[in-house]
Amino acid sequence: MEPYFPMNLLRGRLQRLTQQLPDLIEHLPDESLADAWKVLQPLYYDLYMLSAMQESMRTIRPGDAMTREEALRLLNLP
């Protein structure tokens, strides 16, 4: 079972971390930057995709998307 953390506690910790990140990054050697990017890259891309999906959910209207059948029909056109 995972420990329970109140959202306000997590939010505060993340805000403090993001405020300190620029200084921490400046002091890292180049090798450590590459290692850090390898660890953070999947999270970066996940957050990018999540924000894109959230934006599309806000802006998409009925009729903007194709059904599966419509997409397959379009793909099979000569």
PDB file of C-alpha atoms in Angstrom:
ATOM      1  CA  MET A   1       0.000   0.000   0.000  1.00  0.00           C
ATOM      2  CA  GLU A   2       1.349   3.411  -0.974  1.00  0.00           C
ATOM      3  CA  PRO A   3       1.644   6.093   1.703  1.00  0.00           C
ATOM      4  CA  TYR A   4      -1.027   8.785   1.681  1.00  0.00           C
ATOM      5  CA  PHE A   5       0.171  12.332   1.100  1.00  0.00           C
ATOM      6  CA  PRO A   6      -2.253  15.257   1.263  1.00  0.00           C
ATOM      7  CA  MET A   7      -2.352  17.039  -2.104  1.00  0.00           C
ATOM      8  CA  ASN A   8      -1.385  20.373  -0.518  1.00  0.00           C
ATOM      9  CA  LEU A   9       1.791  18.794   0.885  1.00  0.00           C
ATOM     10  CA  LEU A  10       2.719  17.350  -2.518  1.00  0.00           C
ATOM     11  CA  ARG A  11       1.891  20.630  -4.243  1.00  0.00           C
ATOM     12  CA  GLY A  12       4.099  22.561  -1.817  1.00  0.00           C
ATOM     13  CA  ARG A  13       6.996  20.155  -2.258  1.00  0.00           C
ATOM     14  CA  LEU A  14       6.765  20.342  -6.041  1.00  0.00           C
ATOM     15  CA  GLN A  15       6.597  24.130  -5.982  1.00  0.00           C
ATOM     16  CA  ARG A  16       9.706  24.354  -3.778  1.00  0.00           C
ATOM     17  CA  LEU A  17      11.529  21.891  -6.019  1.00  0.00           C
ATOM     18  CA  THR A  18      10.646  23.786  -9.196  1.00  0.00           C
ATOM     19  CA  GLN A  19      11.863  27.033  -7.624  1.00  0.00           C
ATOM     20  CA  GLN A  20      15.212  25.412  -6.785  1.00  0.00           C
ATOM     21  CA  LEU A  21      15.673  23.555 -10.090  1.00  0.00           C
ATOM     22  CA  PRO A  22      17.341  26.361 -12.092  1.00  0.00           C
ATOM     23  CA  ASP A  23      20.114  26.710  -9.483  1.00  0.00           C
ATOM     24  CA  LEU A  24      20.525  22.952  -9.122  1.00  0.00           C
ATOM     25  CA  ILE A  25      20.762  22.489 -12.887  1.00  0.00           C
ATOM     26  CA  GLU A  26      23.406  25.218 -13.199  1.00  0.00           C
ATOM     27  CA  HIS A  27      25.679  23.381 -10.769  1.00  0.00           C
ATOM     28  CA  LEU A  28      25.419  19.948 -12.406  1.00  0.00           C
ATOM     29  CA  PRO A  29      28.327  18.714 -14.518  1.00  0.00           C
ATOM     30  CA  ASP A  30      27.543  17.864 -18.156  1.00  0.00           C
ATOM     31  CA  GLU A  31      27.653  14.093 -17.532  1.00  0.00           C
ATOM     32  CA  SER A  32      25.059  14.432 -14.788  1.00  0.00           C
ATOM     33  CA  LEU A  33      22.840  16.556 -17.032  1.00  0.00           C
ATOM     34  CA  ALA A  34      22.773  13.761 -19.615  1.00  0.00           C
ATOM     35  CA  ASP A  35      21.934  11.200 -16.918  1.00  0.00           C
ATOM     36  CA  ALA A  36      19.229  13.438 -15.475  1.00  0.00           C
ATOM     37  CA  TRP A  37      17.668  13.890 -18.921  1.00  0.00           C
ATOM     38  CA  LYS A  38      17.565  10.110 -19.442  1.00  0.00           C
ATOM     39  CA  VAL A  39      15.546   9.804 -16.234  1.00  0.00           C
ATOM     40  CA  LEU A  40      13.296  12.820 -16.845  1.00  0.00           C
ATOM     41  CA  GLN A  41      12.687  12.390 -20.579  1.00  0.00           C
ATOM     42  CA  PRO A  42       9.802   9.868 -20.273  1.00  0.00           C
ATOM     43  CA  LEU A  43       8.085  12.060 -17.678  1.00  0.00           C
ATOM     44  CA  TYR A  44       8.582  15.138 -19.870  1.00  0.00           C
ATOM     45  CA  TYR A  45       6.984  13.420 -22.860  1.00  0.00           C
ATOM     46  CA  ASP A  46       4.153  11.993 -20.740  1.00  0.00           C
ATOM     47  CA  LEU A  47       3.332  15.443 -19.384  1.00  0.00           C
ATOM     48  CA  TYR A  48       3.501  16.914 -22.897  1.00  0.00           C
ATOM     49  CA  MET A  49       1.044  14.312 -24.191  1.00  0.00           C
ATOM     50  CA  LEU A  50      -1.233  14.720 -21.178  1.00  0.00           C
ATOM     51  CA  SER A  51      -1.461  18.469 -21.719  1.00  0.00           C
ATOM     52  CA  ALA A  52      -2.153  17.922 -25.446  1.00  0.00           C
ATOM     53  CA  MET A  53      -4.947  15.464 -24.633  1.00  0.00           C
ATOM     54  CA  GLN A  54      -6.454  17.846 -22.078  1.00  0.00           C
ATOM     55  CA  GLU A  55      -6.336  20.690 -24.592  1.00  0.00           C
ATOM     56  CA  SER A  56      -7.988  18.562 -27.271  1.00  0.00           C
ATOM     57  CA  MET A  57     -10.748  17.588 -24.839  1.00  0.00           C
ATOM     58  CA  ARG A  58     -11.430  21.294 -24.256  1.00  0.00           C
ATOM     59  CA  THR A  59     -11.419  22.289 -27.914  1.00  0.00           C
ATOM     60  CA  ILE A  60     -12.849  19.305 -29.816  1.00  0.00           C
ATOM     61  CA  ARG A  61     -16.471  19.587 -30.875  1.00  0.00           C
ATOM     62  CA  PRO A  62     -18.899  16.966 -32.152  1.00  0.00           C
ATOM     63  CA  GLY A  63     -18.057  16.245 -35.758  1.00  0.00           C
ATOM     64  CA  ASP A  64     -14.375  17.244 -35.417  1.00  0.00           C
ATOM     65  CA  ALA A  65     -13.242  13.642 -35.029  1.00  0.00           C
ATOM     66  CA  MET A  66     -13.770  10.685 -37.297  1.00  0.00           C
ATOM     67  CA  THR A  67     -15.236   7.393 -36.267  1.00  0.00           C
ATOM     68  CA  ARG A  68     -13.047   4.325 -36.646  1.00  0.00           C
ATOM     69  CA  GLU A  69     -14.985   3.310 -39.760  1.00  0.00           C
ATOM     70  CA  GLU A  70     -14.572   6.763 -41.338  1.00  0.00           C
ATOM     71  CA  ALA A  71     -10.828   6.720 -40.688  1.00  0.00           C
ATOM     72  CA  LEU A  72     -10.421   3.234 -42.188  1.00  0.00           C
ATOM     73  CA  ARG A  73     -12.475   4.232 -45.235  1.00  0.00           C
ATOM     74  CA  LEU A  74     -10.259   7.315 -45.718  1.00  0.00           C
ATOM     75  CA  LEU A  75      -7.073   5.240 -45.371  1.00  0.00           C
ATOM     76  CA  ASN A  76      -8.249   2.766 -47.983  1.00  0.00           C
ATOM     77  CA  LEU A  77      -8.941   5.378 -50.674  1.00  0.00           C
ATOM     78  CA  PRO A  78      -6.676   5.040 -53.751  1.00  0.00           C
TER      79      PRO A  78
END
